[in-house]
């Protein structure tokens, strides 16, 4: 079906024009709040002058007879949605549900159904509502990464979106509704640009408006971002990623119901402006959906609504109203106050609850009495606040409960803190890890598992409120509270380049009497500081409440108690520092609040945060702000892509060897970035040096520390400077003093510091020196040692008489090396040429390949030319002749 249409905003009876196979149809909405013969719609071909108008009963009968003969037709509504339009359709898909709506935004498509049962799942004191939002992997052309390749239980993001939808819808269910309601939502198509979260709120609101479930008002949703200083209503996914604000909100045509947002230290004024713009978009959507539902919606089921009996509340108030007020005035402890109030309630139940066999006159069923007791307690608490400015624990409306905090609570954790505010308490623990510790999220929107290097997990055991209950996997509430606290702390987390750790924060609630999620923000911040995380700014959180009377009078409460949350009209959590906000979440239990109330709540929240931050700075003992000795040490280095294989080794042998030797774990990225995680800074440095030795080709002047001796020979030792890379440490390069035999000073398996003094250009052979490292490290030979060395050298030379053909000189020192040969000191002031052909019986190409300056060699004098005109004659020597002589 194609259509051209728009919703005329501001009109109670919007005009909708549709194009179908039969031409354009005028569809004028009329109220569905009519008698049993109400008209659901009037249909007439354009230009017929109204001919063909049918009564709804006749139309329904004809439709019933035509089932199977004609394809179902979708009824569409086009809504302005920021700078674009979305389409809502009903009537074609999911016709057996009470209502079904298909919402399309670009190529993102969301299918929503709403159904209600005939059961009595509630006594009317709460709405038995279930919201289930699911993102199908197939929507993005993906398959689940699970073993069964099937979308299974809800993922964390799906739970969070379900809560976003639930929170504004729940207070709009008609009071006293007893039947189960289930709203199911599936993302069937996702284009990676148009996010489904705010669409889910609008779709659920539209489906319930079309269904038989009675609502107080139509609900819709919107998202607001902040790009380059400009607010954007319903930004795309790419715009949201660049935005310094991510606000998702819901409301009716008249007021705000729910907001949840995260930002980078924005001001309260900026938040209010964002909410104002979002509410304008929501109101426009709600007016259009309301008119659409008036035309197409089902008759509402109002017969089963449980209405409080007239006079019951007044009777209960007269019986125990004063006693409850006295308890609220005089008992500040939650448990003691609850026990006292429970005694008064039992007194009422004994007199008002129906007892079998007794006269029922003036008595009610237990559920009705319990609901009345709750309303009376709420009225007492509210009157104390509105009339006297008095709260159950004796505070003023702007006061924060007493705060105590201490860091370093747990000795072996990387960071920990205990945060106590009144009767709400959190134990927060921070754990640091490497990339392998990151939280992996398999979602519809990502082709690969997303990795989160900072995450907070919230635990709320039943013992925190003195009860028994279910333990195990986190419930929706725990996931939602943890996400709020996490997002509040995200702006303070340093960049990975500055602090290359994965950061996991756990918050375990050990006591709860209001706003445990904000206690998690405060405790989490302190524990991160105790772990040595260099956070940019300290962050605190506070929960605000509201008492709003029908005549418009209201009081905003700072740092609400559990009872003020349960019996009040608002739960508004705000986190940030002295100057800006990082996270906020507001839920309303009435039909919405005005911007005036929000403005006052934000102003009080700012003062509350300032007070809490000041108390956190008095933490005793304070956070240590350095890494714990039990924290891992993490560093990064870059390995050339062509060298990654060398570092890993065959079958991972080299990498495992590094880990076994140093205790450091290696984690490679495909681009060559290597993360090293070890027990100490020294271990990290050792592993880095090993890896550098592997990936770096040796050059003269390079020093290798703790290199392993792999072989000892008569003329020197072979030292491993990198895996499968050895060099020769000649005996003459061991020390400043003469070393007779290398075996006297070193053996296989020893480690030694060496410097590369030569790398052969022809075959890559490496010559090493320990003596050069000693000199580099500042160990200079004493003058006596130098003189002794010179004397020893003189003693080792041939005398003038001995200098003749056939004489053998052991350990003659090489003074100079050329390609064709080497000059060897054989007598005082006399050098002999050891030609390359005289080195060995086998052919030697270049003398530099086999000997270096400073080396010692055994030679035989072959020829001594006579002196001429005062100049010494040339001397020729042979190493080959000595070898032959020694082998005879």
PDB file of C-alpha atoms in Angstrom, residues 309-538:
ATOM      1  CA  UNK A 309     -15.098   1.888  48.090  1.00  0.00           C
ATOM      2  CA  UNK A 310     -16.402   5.285  49.086  1.00  0.00           C
ATOM      3  CA  UNK A 311     -15.544   6.260  52.650  1.00  0.00           C
ATOM      4  CA  UNK A 312     -13.005   3.485  53.248  1.00  0.00           C
ATOM      5  CA  UNK A 313      -9.980   5.784  53.324  1.00  0.00           C
ATOM      6  CA  UNK A 314     -11.699   8.205  55.703  1.00  0.00           C
ATOM      7  CA  UNK A 315     -12.618   5.331  58.021  1.00  0.00           C
ATOM      8  CA  UNK A 316      -9.023   4.074  58.135  1.00  0.00           C
ATOM      9  CA  UNK A 317      -7.709   7.610  58.608  1.00  0.00           C
ATOM     10  CA  UNK A 318      -9.945   8.071  61.583  1.00  0.00           C
ATOM     11  CA  UNK A 319      -8.841   4.788  63.106  1.00  0.00           C
ATOM     12  CA  UNK A 320      -5.036   5.035  62.802  1.00  0.00           C
ATOM     13  CA  UNK A 321      -4.171   8.273  60.993  1.00  0.00           C
ATOM     14  CA  UNK A 322      -2.787   9.937  64.118  1.00  0.00           C
ATOM     15  CA  UNK A 323      -0.821   6.835  65.141  1.00  0.00           C
ATOM     16  CA  UNK A 324       0.844   6.606  61.717  1.00  0.00           C
ATOM     17  CA  UNK A 325       1.705  10.314  61.869  1.00  0.00           C
ATOM     18  CA  UNK A 326       3.241   9.864  65.324  1.00  0.00           C
ATOM     19  CA  UNK A 327       5.327   6.955  64.015  1.00  0.00           C
ATOM     20  CA  UNK A 328       6.580   9.034  61.098  1.00  0.00           C
ATOM     21  CA  UNK A 329       7.399  11.929  63.414  1.00  0.00           C
ATOM     22  CA  UNK A 330       9.121  10.003  66.182  1.00  0.00           C
ATOM     23  CA  UNK A 331      10.729   6.875  64.673  1.00  0.00           C
ATOM     24  CA  UNK A 332      13.589   7.665  62.283  1.00  0.00           C
ATOM     25  CA  UNK A 333      14.813   4.097  61.681  1.00  0.00           C
ATOM     26  CA  UNK A 334      13.187   2.385  58.712  1.00  0.00           C
ATOM     27  CA  UNK A 335      12.803  -1.063  60.235  1.00  0.00           C
ATOM     28  CA  UNK A 336      11.449   0.153  63.567  1.00  0.00           C
ATOM     29  CA  UNK A 337       9.017   2.525  61.891  1.00  0.00           C
ATOM     30  CA  UNK A 338       7.769  -0.195  59.517  1.00  0.00           C
ATOM     31  CA  UNK A 339       7.187  -2.563  62.447  1.00  0.00           C
ATOM     32  CA  UNK A 340       5.236   0.074  64.350  1.00  0.00           C
ATOM     33  CA  UNK A 341       3.063   0.941  61.333  1.00  0.00           C
ATOM     34  CA  UNK A 342       2.467  -2.774  60.713  1.00  0.00           C
ATOM     35  CA  UNK A 343       0.946  -3.089  64.207  1.00  0.00           C
ATOM     36  CA  UNK A 344      -1.484  -0.252  63.455  1.00  0.00           C
ATOM     37  CA  UNK A 345      -2.426  -1.851  60.139  1.00  0.00           C
ATOM     38  CA  UNK A 346      -3.204  -5.168  61.837  1.00  0.00           C
ATOM     39  CA  UNK A 347      -5.519  -3.306  64.159  1.00  0.00           C
ATOM     40  CA  UNK A 348      -7.462  -2.004  61.139  1.00  0.00           C
ATOM     41  CA  UNK A 349      -7.558  -5.374  59.406  1.00  0.00           C
ATOM     42  CA  UNK A 350      -9.039  -7.018  62.488  1.00  0.00           C
ATOM     43  CA  UNK A 351     -11.949  -4.587  62.396  1.00  0.00           C
ATOM     44  CA  UNK A 352     -12.487  -4.099  58.668  1.00  0.00           C
ATOM     45  CA  UNK A 353     -11.585  -7.345  56.907  1.00  0.00           C
ATOM     46  CA  UNK A 354     -14.431  -9.776  56.267  1.00  0.00           C
ATOM     47  CA  UNK A 355     -14.330 -12.813  58.534  1.00  0.00           C
ATOM     48  CA  UNK A 356     -16.244 -15.923  57.470  1.00  0.00           C
ATOM     49  CA  UNK A 357     -19.376 -16.444  59.492  1.00  0.00           C
ATOM     50  CA  UNK A 358     -19.579 -12.879  60.769  1.00  0.00           C
ATOM     51  CA  UNK A 359     -21.715  -9.947  59.680  1.00  0.00           C
ATOM     52  CA  UNK A 360     -20.194  -8.395  56.525  1.00  0.00           C
ATOM     53  CA  UNK A 361     -21.749  -4.997  57.038  1.00  0.00           C
ATOM     54  CA  UNK A 362     -19.001  -2.360  56.997  1.00  0.00           C
ATOM     55  CA  UNK A 363     -16.319  -4.901  56.190  1.00  0.00           C
ATOM     56  CA  UNK A 364     -14.250  -5.465  53.044  1.00  0.00           C
ATOM     57  CA  UNK A 365     -12.033  -8.112  51.513  1.00  0.00           C
ATOM     58  CA  UNK A 366      -8.399  -8.161  52.655  1.00  0.00           C
ATOM     59  CA  UNK A 367      -7.044  -6.782  49.366  1.00  0.00           C
ATOM     60  CA  UNK A 368      -9.344  -3.767  49.431  1.00  0.00           C
ATOM     61  CA  UNK A 369      -8.345  -2.975  53.014  1.00  0.00           C
ATOM     62  CA  UNK A 370      -4.622  -3.348  52.230  1.00  0.00           C
ATOM     63  CA  UNK A 371      -4.925  -0.927  49.304  1.00  0.00           C
ATOM     64  CA  UNK A 372      -6.750   1.525  51.561  1.00  0.00           C
ATOM     65  CA  UNK A 373      -4.027   1.261  54.207  1.00  0.00           C
ATOM     66  CA  UNK A 374      -1.373   2.052  51.614  1.00  0.00           C
ATOM     67  CA  UNK A 375      -3.304   5.127  50.431  1.00  0.00           C
ATOM     68  CA  UNK A 376      -3.750   6.363  53.995  1.00  0.00           C
ATOM     69  CA  UNK A 377      -0.063   5.918  54.848  1.00  0.00           C
ATOM     70  CA  UNK A 378       0.826   7.782  51.664  1.00  0.00           C
ATOM     71  CA  UNK A 379      -1.566  10.603  52.541  1.00  0.00           C
ATOM     72  CA  UNK A 380      -0.077  10.934  56.046  1.00  0.00           C
ATOM     73  CA  UNK A 381       3.477  11.043  54.727  1.00  0.00           C
ATOM     74  CA  UNK A 382       2.554  13.523  52.008  1.00  0.00           C
ATOM     75  CA  UNK A 383       0.649  15.794  54.405  1.00  0.00           C
ATOM     76  CA  UNK A 384       3.623  15.949  56.749  1.00  0.00           C
ATOM     77  CA  UNK A 385       5.836  17.069  53.883  1.00  0.00           C
ATOM     78  CA  UNK A 386       3.420  19.513  52.256  1.00  0.00           C
ATOM     79  CA  UNK A 387       2.040  20.978  55.483  1.00  0.00           C
ATOM     80  CA  UNK A 388       5.031  20.927  57.827  1.00  0.00           C
ATOM     81  CA  UNK A 389       8.047  20.262  55.637  1.00  0.00           C
ATOM     82  CA  UNK A 390       8.690  17.240  57.872  1.00  0.00           C
ATOM     83  CA  UNK A 391      10.172  13.946  56.710  1.00  0.00           C
ATOM     84  CA  UNK A 392      10.135  10.488  58.283  1.00  0.00           C
ATOM     85  CA  UNK A 393      13.754  10.668  59.464  1.00  0.00           C
ATOM     86  CA  UNK A 394      13.443  14.229  60.753  1.00  0.00           C
ATOM     87  CA  UNK A 395      15.301  15.953  57.908  1.00  0.00           C
ATOM     88  CA  UNK A 396      14.312  19.078  56.064  1.00  0.00           C
ATOM     89  CA  UNK A 397      13.215  18.742  52.445  1.00  0.00           C
ATOM     90  CA  UNK A 398      16.660  19.831  51.143  1.00  0.00           C
ATOM     91  CA  UNK A 399      18.823  17.903  53.619  1.00  0.00           C
ATOM     92  CA  UNK A 400      21.078  14.961  52.743  1.00  0.00           C
ATOM     93  CA  UNK A 401      21.426  12.070  55.164  1.00  0.00           C
ATOM     94  CA  UNK A 402      24.709  11.667  57.135  1.00  0.00           C
ATOM     95  CA  UNK A 403      27.542  10.265  55.002  1.00  0.00           C
ATOM     96  CA  UNK A 404      30.508   8.080  55.951  1.00  0.00           C
ATOM     97  CA  UNK A 405      33.054   6.616  53.540  1.00  0.00           C
ATOM     98  CA  UNK A 406      36.361   4.822  53.697  1.00  0.00           C
ATOM     99  CA  UNK A 407      38.687   3.454  51.043  1.00  0.00           C
ATOM    100  CA  UNK A 408      40.990   0.439  51.103  1.00  0.00           C
ATOM    101  CA  UNK A 409      38.292  -1.691  52.715  1.00  0.00           C
ATOM    102  CA  UNK A 410      39.481  -5.010  51.230  1.00  0.00           C
ATOM    103  CA  UNK A 411      43.256  -5.712  51.339  1.00  0.00           C
ATOM    104  CA  UNK A 412      43.740  -7.944  48.285  1.00  0.00           C
ATOM    105  CA  UNK A 413      41.441  -6.175  45.835  1.00  0.00           C
ATOM    106  CA  UNK A 414      42.876  -3.657  43.376  1.00  0.00           C
ATOM    107  CA  UNK A 415      40.647  -0.926  44.806  1.00  0.00           C
ATOM    108  CA  UNK A 416      37.722  -0.846  47.231  1.00  0.00           C
ATOM    109  CA  UNK A 417      35.533   1.557  49.171  1.00  0.00           C
ATOM    110  CA  UNK A 418      32.624   1.530  51.598  1.00  0.00           C
ATOM    111  CA  UNK A 419      30.053   4.284  51.070  1.00  0.00           C
ATOM    112  CA  UNK A 420      27.268   4.829  53.595  1.00  0.00           C
ATOM    113  CA  UNK A 421      24.514   7.417  53.339  1.00  0.00           C
ATOM    114  CA  UNK A 422      21.990   7.040  56.133  1.00  0.00           C
ATOM    115  CA  UNK A 423      20.586   3.521  55.861  1.00  0.00           C
ATOM    116  CA  UNK A 424      21.833   3.018  52.302  1.00  0.00           C
ATOM    117  CA  UNK A 425      25.261   1.392  51.961  1.00  0.00           C
ATOM    118  CA  UNK A 426      27.392   0.072  49.104  1.00  0.00           C
ATOM    119  CA  UNK A 427      30.635  -1.903  49.012  1.00  0.00           C
ATOM    120  CA  UNK A 428      32.367  -1.016  45.749  1.00  0.00           C
ATOM    121  CA  UNK A 429      35.319  -2.957  44.311  1.00  0.00           C
ATOM    122  CA  UNK A 430      37.399  -2.055  41.250  1.00  0.00           C
ATOM    123  CA  UNK A 431      39.343  -4.711  39.363  1.00  0.00           C
ATOM    124  CA  UNK A 432      41.902  -3.881  36.677  1.00  0.00           C
ATOM    125  CA  UNK A 433      42.675  -6.191  33.794  1.00  0.00           C
ATOM    126  CA  UNK A 434      43.949  -6.417  30.237  1.00  0.00           C
ATOM    127  CA  UNK A 435      42.001  -6.649  26.973  1.00  0.00           C
ATOM    128  CA  UNK A 436      41.002 -10.217  27.757  1.00  0.00           C
ATOM    129  CA  UNK A 437      39.029  -8.880  30.751  1.00  0.00           C
ATOM    130  CA  UNK A 438      36.878  -6.603  28.575  1.00  0.00           C
ATOM    131  CA  UNK A 439      33.153  -7.312  28.513  1.00  0.00           C
ATOM    132  CA  UNK A 440      32.077  -8.782  25.180  1.00  0.00           C
ATOM    133  CA  UNK A 441      28.645  -7.866  23.883  1.00  0.00           C
ATOM    134  CA  UNK A 442      27.071  -9.770  20.990  1.00  0.00           C
ATOM    135  CA  UNK A 443      24.482  -7.418  19.534  1.00  0.00           C
ATOM    136  CA  UNK A 444      22.408  -6.925  16.428  1.00  0.00           C
ATOM    137  CA  UNK A 445      24.216  -3.701  15.578  1.00  0.00           C
ATOM    138  CA  UNK A 446      27.804  -5.005  15.596  1.00  0.00           C
ATOM    139  CA  UNK A 447      29.329  -7.404  13.080  1.00  0.00           C
ATOM    140  CA  UNK A 448      31.810  -8.598  15.710  1.00  0.00           C
ATOM    141  CA  UNK A 449      31.489  -8.814  19.483  1.00  0.00           C
ATOM    142  CA  UNK A 450      31.743  -5.340  20.972  1.00  0.00           C
ATOM    143  CA  UNK A 451      34.347  -5.025  23.722  1.00  0.00           C
ATOM    144  CA  UNK A 452      33.769  -2.650  26.642  1.00  0.00           C
ATOM    145  CA  UNK A 453      36.839  -1.689  28.654  1.00  0.00           C
ATOM    146  CA  UNK A 454      34.794  -0.099  31.446  1.00  0.00           C
ATOM    147  CA  UNK A 455      31.719  -1.652  32.988  1.00  0.00           C
ATOM    148  CA  UNK A 456      29.905  -1.621  36.332  1.00  0.00           C
ATOM    149  CA  UNK A 457      27.945  -4.536  37.744  1.00  0.00           C
ATOM    150  CA  UNK A 458      25.366  -3.959  40.472  1.00  0.00           C
ATOM    151  CA  UNK A 459      24.257  -6.543  43.039  1.00  0.00           C
ATOM    152  CA  UNK A 460      21.187  -6.159  45.240  1.00  0.00           C
ATOM    153  CA  UNK A 461      20.882  -9.139  47.614  1.00  0.00           C
ATOM    154  CA  UNK A 462      17.606  -9.509  49.532  1.00  0.00           C
ATOM    155  CA  UNK A 463      19.537  -9.249  52.810  1.00  0.00           C
ATOM    156  CA  UNK A 464      20.119  -5.545  52.082  1.00  0.00           C
ATOM    157  CA  UNK A 465      16.503  -4.918  53.098  1.00  0.00           C
ATOM    158  CA  UNK A 466      16.377  -7.642  55.755  1.00  0.00           C
ATOM    159  CA  UNK A 467      14.538 -10.164  53.607  1.00  0.00           C
ATOM    160  CA  UNK A 468      15.039 -13.538  51.963  1.00  0.00           C
ATOM    161  CA  UNK A 469      14.600 -13.985  48.235  1.00  0.00           C
ATOM    162  CA  UNK A 470      15.940 -15.107  44.897  1.00  0.00           C
ATOM    163  CA  UNK A 471      19.666 -14.915  44.198  1.00  0.00           C
ATOM    164  CA  UNK A 472      21.535 -15.726  41.017  1.00  0.00           C
ATOM    165  CA  UNK A 473      21.426 -14.092  37.609  1.00  0.00           C
ATOM    166  CA  UNK A 474      20.749 -10.334  37.729  1.00  0.00           C
ATOM    167  CA  UNK A 475      17.156  -9.183  37.389  1.00  0.00           C
ATOM    168  CA  UNK A 476      15.944  -6.295  35.259  1.00  0.00           C
ATOM    169  CA  UNK A 477      16.231  -3.869  38.158  1.00  0.00           C
ATOM    170  CA  UNK A 478      19.864  -4.810  38.848  1.00  0.00           C
ATOM    171  CA  UNK A 479      20.771  -4.459  35.171  1.00  0.00           C
ATOM    172  CA  UNK A 480      19.062  -1.074  34.955  1.00  0.00           C
ATOM    173  CA  UNK A 481      20.598   0.324  38.140  1.00  0.00           C
ATOM    174  CA  UNK A 482      24.037  -0.927  37.150  1.00  0.00           C
ATOM    175  CA  UNK A 483      23.764   0.671  33.722  1.00  0.00           C
ATOM    176  CA  UNK A 484      22.761   4.027  35.227  1.00  0.00           C
ATOM    177  CA  UNK A 485      25.703   4.015  37.651  1.00  0.00           C
ATOM    178  CA  UNK A 486      28.065   2.882  34.892  1.00  0.00           C
ATOM    179  CA  UNK A 487      27.002   5.599  32.472  1.00  0.00           C
ATOM    180  CA  UNK A 488      27.342   8.190  35.259  1.00  0.00           C
ATOM    181  CA  UNK A 489      31.027   7.272  35.674  1.00  0.00           C
ATOM    182  CA  UNK A 490      31.927   6.831  31.978  1.00  0.00           C
ATOM    183  CA  UNK A 491      32.884  10.513  31.385  1.00  0.00           C
ATOM    184  CA  UNK A 492      35.498  10.290  34.148  1.00  0.00           C
ATOM    185  CA  UNK A 493      37.274   7.201  32.731  1.00  0.00           C
ATOM    186  CA  UNK A 494      40.670   8.025  31.165  1.00  0.00           C
ATOM    187  CA  UNK A 495      41.441   7.195  27.553  1.00  0.00           C
ATOM    188  CA  UNK A 496      43.075   3.856  26.867  1.00  0.00           C
ATOM    189  CA  UNK A 497      46.315   5.530  25.766  1.00  0.00           C
ATOM    190  CA  UNK A 498      46.561   7.219  29.162  1.00  0.00           C
ATOM    191  CA  UNK A 499      45.481   4.210  31.237  1.00  0.00           C
ATOM    192  CA  UNK A 500      45.610   0.946  29.251  1.00  0.00           C
ATOM    193  CA  UNK A 501      43.471  -1.123  31.596  1.00  0.00           C
ATOM    194  CA  UNK A 502      40.073  -2.748  31.444  1.00  0.00           C
ATOM    195  CA  UNK A 503      38.169  -1.437  34.481  1.00  0.00           C
ATOM    196  CA  UNK A 504      35.463  -3.511  36.165  1.00  0.00           C
ATOM    197  CA  UNK A 505      33.524  -2.037  39.075  1.00  0.00           C
ATOM    198  CA  UNK A 506      31.281  -4.134  41.321  1.00  0.00           C
ATOM    199  CA  UNK A 507      28.772  -2.499  43.637  1.00  0.00           C
ATOM    200  CA  UNK A 508      27.205  -4.736  46.248  1.00  0.00           C
ATOM    201  CA  UNK A 509      24.377  -3.118  48.183  1.00  0.00           C
ATOM    202  CA  UNK A 510      24.660  -4.126  51.834  1.00  0.00           C
ATOM    203  CA  UNK A 511      21.891  -1.819  53.103  1.00  0.00           C
ATOM    204  CA  UNK A 512      19.113  -0.122  51.195  1.00  0.00           C
ATOM    205  CA  UNK A 513      16.707   2.632  52.138  1.00  0.00           C
ATOM    206  CA  UNK A 514      16.541   4.738  49.009  1.00  0.00           C
ATOM    207  CA  UNK A 515      18.756   5.391  45.986  1.00  0.00           C
ATOM    208  CA  UNK A 516      21.223   2.515  46.055  1.00  0.00           C
ATOM    209  CA  UNK A 517      22.161   3.231  42.424  1.00  0.00           C
ATOM    210  CA  UNK A 518      23.431   6.684  43.396  1.00  0.00           C
ATOM    211  CA  UNK A 519      25.346   5.139  46.310  1.00  0.00           C
ATOM    212  CA  UNK A 520      26.934   2.886  43.675  1.00  0.00           C
ATOM    213  CA  UNK A 521      28.070   5.980  41.765  1.00  0.00           C
ATOM    214  CA  UNK A 522      29.701   7.443  44.875  1.00  0.00           C
ATOM    215  CA  UNK A 523      31.258   4.179  46.034  1.00  0.00           C
ATOM    216  CA  UNK A 524      32.355   3.273  42.515  1.00  0.00           C
ATOM    217  CA  UNK A 525      34.117   6.606  42.102  1.00  0.00           C
ATOM    218  CA  UNK A 526      36.023   6.155  45.394  1.00  0.00           C
ATOM    219  CA  UNK A 527      36.990   2.558  44.599  1.00  0.00           C
ATOM    220  CA  UNK A 528      38.316   3.566  41.171  1.00  0.00           C
ATOM    221  CA  UNK A 529      40.470   6.227  42.820  1.00  0.00           C
ATOM    222  CA  UNK A 530      41.662   3.638  45.348  1.00  0.00           C
ATOM    223  CA  UNK A 531      42.673   1.367  42.442  1.00  0.00           C
ATOM    224  CA  UNK A 532      44.806   4.146  40.965  1.00  0.00           C
ATOM    225  CA  UNK A 533      42.508   4.977  38.045  1.00  0.00           C
ATOM    226  CA  UNK A 534      43.335   8.593  37.077  1.00  0.00           C
ATOM    227  CA  UNK A 535      39.726   9.786  36.809  1.00  0.00           C
ATOM    228  CA  UNK A 536      39.237  13.242  35.316  1.00  0.00           C
ATOM    229  CA  UNK A 537      36.776  14.464  37.980  1.00  0.00           C
ATOM    230  CA  UNK A 538      35.052  13.114  41.082  1.00  0.00           C
TER     231      UNK A 538
END
